[in-house]
Amino acid sequence: MDKLIQTAVGELGQKEISGSQHNVNIVKYAHEAGFTWINDDETPWCSIFLNWCAIKNGLKGSNKLNARSWLNAGQAVESPEPGDVVVFWRNSLASWEGHVGLFMGYSRDGGRIYSLGG
């Protein structure tokens, strides 16, 4: 997992560009991850980024755009380690909406999860 984290950390600072311009690196992540029809940075790209990181490290991704597709990739663990995939839900646990990133650790009080992603 160290190489996976290194790949993600190497991309720190990437973000969307407001307006008609698009971050070429985000578009590159999409194309290299197989989402060749994505040509903007307005498309939510957290799953795109993790799929790209996985491909760069010879790992299997979800191969889907939605963050919660990662619930069906790999296997669940009780005690995550840095580099494991963490999936968040939005609005409700049953919702298709969410966010995905790499687990980096917990806050001291255990009340927050730190993650790294797109």
mmCIF file of C-alpha atoms in Angstrom:
data_model
loop_
_atom_site.group_PDB
_atom_site.id
_atom_site.type_symbol
_atom_site.label_atom_id
_atom_site.label_comp_id
_atom_site.label_asym_id
_atom_site.label_seq_id
_atom_site.Cartn_x
_atom_site.Cartn_y
_atom_site.Cartn_z
ATOM 1 C CA MET A 1 0.000 0.000 0.000
ATOM 2 C CA ASP A 2 2.958 2.336 0.389
ATOM 3 C CA LYS A 3 3.221 2.758 -3.400
ATOM 4 C CA LEU A 4 -0.508 3.443 -3.661
ATOM 5 C CA ILE A 5 -0.224 6.171 -1.019
ATOM 6 C CA GLN A 6 2.884 7.575 -2.734
ATOM 7 C CA THR A 7 0.989 7.751 -6.027
ATOM 8 C CA ALA A 8 -1.902 9.632 -4.399
ATOM 9 C CA VAL A 9 0.359 11.953 -2.395
ATOM 10 C CA GLY A 10 2.247 12.786 -5.583
ATOM 11 C CA GLU A 11 -0.952 14.342 -6.917
ATOM 12 C CA LEU A 12 -1.729 16.546 -3.909
ATOM 13 C CA GLY A 13 -3.040 19.961 -4.858
ATOM 14 C CA GLN A 14 -5.129 18.958 -7.866
ATOM 15 C CA LYS A 15 -8.513 20.671 -7.917
ATOM 16 C CA GLU A 16 -11.265 21.771 -10.234
ATOM 17 C CA ILE A 17 -10.950 25.009 -12.179
ATOM 18 C CA SER A 18 -14.070 27.195 -12.103
ATOM 19 C CA GLY A 19 -15.544 28.132 -15.436
ATOM 20 C CA SER A 20 -14.939 26.745 -18.891
ATOM 21 C CA GLN A 21 -11.334 25.659 -18.296
ATOM 22 C CA HIS A 22 -10.602 22.194 -16.905
ATOM 23 C CA ASN A 23 -7.714 20.779 -14.916
ATOM 24 C CA VAL A 24 -5.867 18.678 -17.490
ATOM 25 C CA ASN A 25 -4.627 16.300 -14.798
ATOM 26 C CA ILE A 26 -8.160 15.419 -13.665
ATOM 27 C CA VAL A 27 -9.130 14.774 -17.289
ATOM 28 C CA LYS A 28 -5.968 12.637 -17.625
ATOM 29 C CA TYR A 29 -6.973 10.556 -14.576
ATOM 30 C CA ALA A 30 -10.342 9.885 -16.214
ATOM 31 C CA HIS A 31 -8.921 8.916 -19.592
ATOM 32 C CA GLU A 32 -6.151 6.730 -18.173
ATOM 33 C CA ALA A 33 -8.674 5.001 -15.886
ATOM 34 C CA GLY A 34 -10.816 4.127 -18.933
ATOM 35 C CA PHE A 35 -13.425 6.879 -18.664
ATOM 36 C CA THR A 36 -12.515 8.370 -22.031
ATOM 37 C CA TRP A 37 -15.797 10.280 -22.413
ATOM 38 C CA ILE A 38 -15.016 12.474 -19.373
ATOM 39 C CA ASN A 39 -13.508 15.716 -20.666
ATOM 40 C CA ASP A 40 -14.144 18.080 -17.762
ATOM 41 C CA ASP A 41 -13.335 18.517 -14.101
ATOM 42 C CA GLU A 42 -16.960 19.129 -13.088
ATOM 43 C CA THR A 43 -17.695 15.392 -13.033
ATOM 44 C CA PRO A 44 -17.204 14.139 -9.464
ATOM 45 C CA TRP A 45 -13.767 12.555 -9.676
ATOM 46 C CA CYS A 46 -13.070 10.803 -6.366
ATOM 47 C CA SER A 47 -13.738 7.349 -7.840
ATOM 48 C CA ILE A 48 -11.945 8.304 -11.058
ATOM 49 C CA PHE A 49 -8.874 9.220 -9.018
ATOM 50 C CA LEU A 50 -8.875 5.993 -6.997
ATOM 51 C CA ASN A 51 -9.328 3.916 -10.154
ATOM 52 C CA TRP A 52 -6.374 5.789 -11.682
ATOM 53 C CA CYS A 53 -4.229 5.198 -8.568
ATOM 54 C CA ALA A 54 -5.155 1.504 -8.603
ATOM 55 C CA ILE A 55 -4.232 1.119 -12.292
ATOM 56 C CA LYS A 56 -0.916 2.911 -11.751
ATOM 57 C CA ASN A 57 -0.072 0.315 -9.090
ATOM 58 C CA GLY A 58 -1.339 -2.814 -10.833
ATOM 59 C CA LEU A 59 -4.343 -3.114 -8.516
ATOM 60 C CA LYS A 60 -7.975 -3.818 -9.306
ATOM 61 C CA GLY A 61 -10.315 -0.848 -9.012
ATOM 62 C CA SER A 62 -14.081 -0.552 -9.089
ATOM 63 C CA ASN A 63 -14.037 0.469 -12.767
ATOM 64 C CA LYS A 64 -17.035 2.687 -12.073
ATOM 65 C CA LEU A 65 -17.583 6.416 -11.617
ATOM 66 C CA ASN A 66 -19.675 6.321 -8.459
ATOM 67 C CA ALA A 67 -17.875 6.392 -5.123
ATOM 68 C CA ARG A 68 -20.056 3.748 -3.525
ATOM 69 C CA SER A 69 -19.097 1.253 -6.260
ATOM 70 C CA TRP A 70 -16.001 0.700 -4.109
ATOM 71 C CA LEU A 71 -18.207 -1.121 -1.592
ATOM 72 C CA ASN A 72 -18.093 -4.017 -4.081
ATOM 73 C CA ALA A 73 -14.340 -3.887 -4.699
ATOM 74 C CA GLY A 74 -11.901 -5.783 -2.514
ATOM 75 C CA GLN A 75 -12.946 -7.011 0.894
ATOM 76 C CA ALA A 76 -14.226 -5.280 4.009
ATOM 77 C CA VAL A 77 -11.936 -4.944 7.024
ATOM 78 C CA GLU A 78 -12.675 -4.158 10.663
ATOM 79 C CA SER A 79 -9.444 -2.265 11.342
ATOM 80 C CA PRO A 80 -8.345 -0.219 8.313
ATOM 81 C CA GLU A 81 -4.701 0.504 7.652
ATOM 82 C CA PRO A 82 -3.264 3.456 5.736
ATOM 83 C CA GLY A 83 -3.913 2.925 2.039
ATOM 84 C CA ASP A 84 -7.125 0.946 2.495
ATOM 85 C CA VAL A 85 -10.142 2.325 0.654
ATOM 86 C CA VAL A 86 -12.728 4.125 2.782
ATOM 87 C CA VAL A 87 -16.238 4.761 1.450
ATOM 88 C CA PHE A 88 -18.447 7.499 2.870
ATOM 89 C CA TRP A 89 -22.195 7.846 2.422
ATOM 90 C CA ARG A 90 -24.111 11.062 1.803
ATOM 91 C CA ASN A 91 -27.748 11.869 2.671
ATOM 92 C CA SER A 92 -28.499 8.302 3.844
ATOM 93 C CA LEU A 93 -26.733 4.983 4.240
ATOM 94 C CA ALA A 94 -28.908 3.524 1.471
ATOM 95 C CA SER A 95 -28.180 6.393 -0.937
ATOM 96 C CA TRP A 96 -26.086 5.924 -4.062
ATOM 97 C CA GLU A 97 -24.330 9.193 -3.193
ATOM 98 C CA GLY A 98 -21.026 9.257 -1.376
ATOM 99 C CA HIS A 99 -17.309 9.861 -1.408
ATOM 100 C CA VAL A 100 -14.286 7.569 -1.568
ATOM 101 C CA GLY A 101 -10.660 7.989 -0.589
ATOM 102 C CA LEU A 102 -7.641 6.249 0.883
ATOM 103 C CA PHE A 103 -7.699 5.771 4.640
ATOM 104 C CA MET A 104 -4.864 7.707 6.284
ATOM 105 C CA GLY A 105 -5.779 7.437 9.970
ATOM 106 C CA TYR A 106 -8.034 8.534 12.798
ATOM 107 C CA SER A 107 -8.068 11.718 14.837
ATOM 108 C CA ARG A 108 -6.676 11.371 18.370
ATOM 109 C CA ASP A 109 -10.156 11.082 19.833
ATOM 110 C CA GLY A 110 -11.224 8.571 17.155
ATOM 111 C CA GLY A 111 -14.093 10.804 16.108
ATOM 112 C CA ARG A 112 -12.833 11.585 12.605
ATOM 113 C CA ILE A 113 -11.367 9.613 9.741
ATOM 114 C CA TYR A 114 -8.638 11.198 7.649
ATOM 115 C CA SER A 115 -8.599 10.238 4.005
ATOM 116 C CA LEU A 116 -6.775 11.211 0.847
ATOM 117 C CA GLY A 117 -8.536 11.313 -2.484
ATOM 118 C CA GLY A 118 -9.790 13.265 -5.449
#
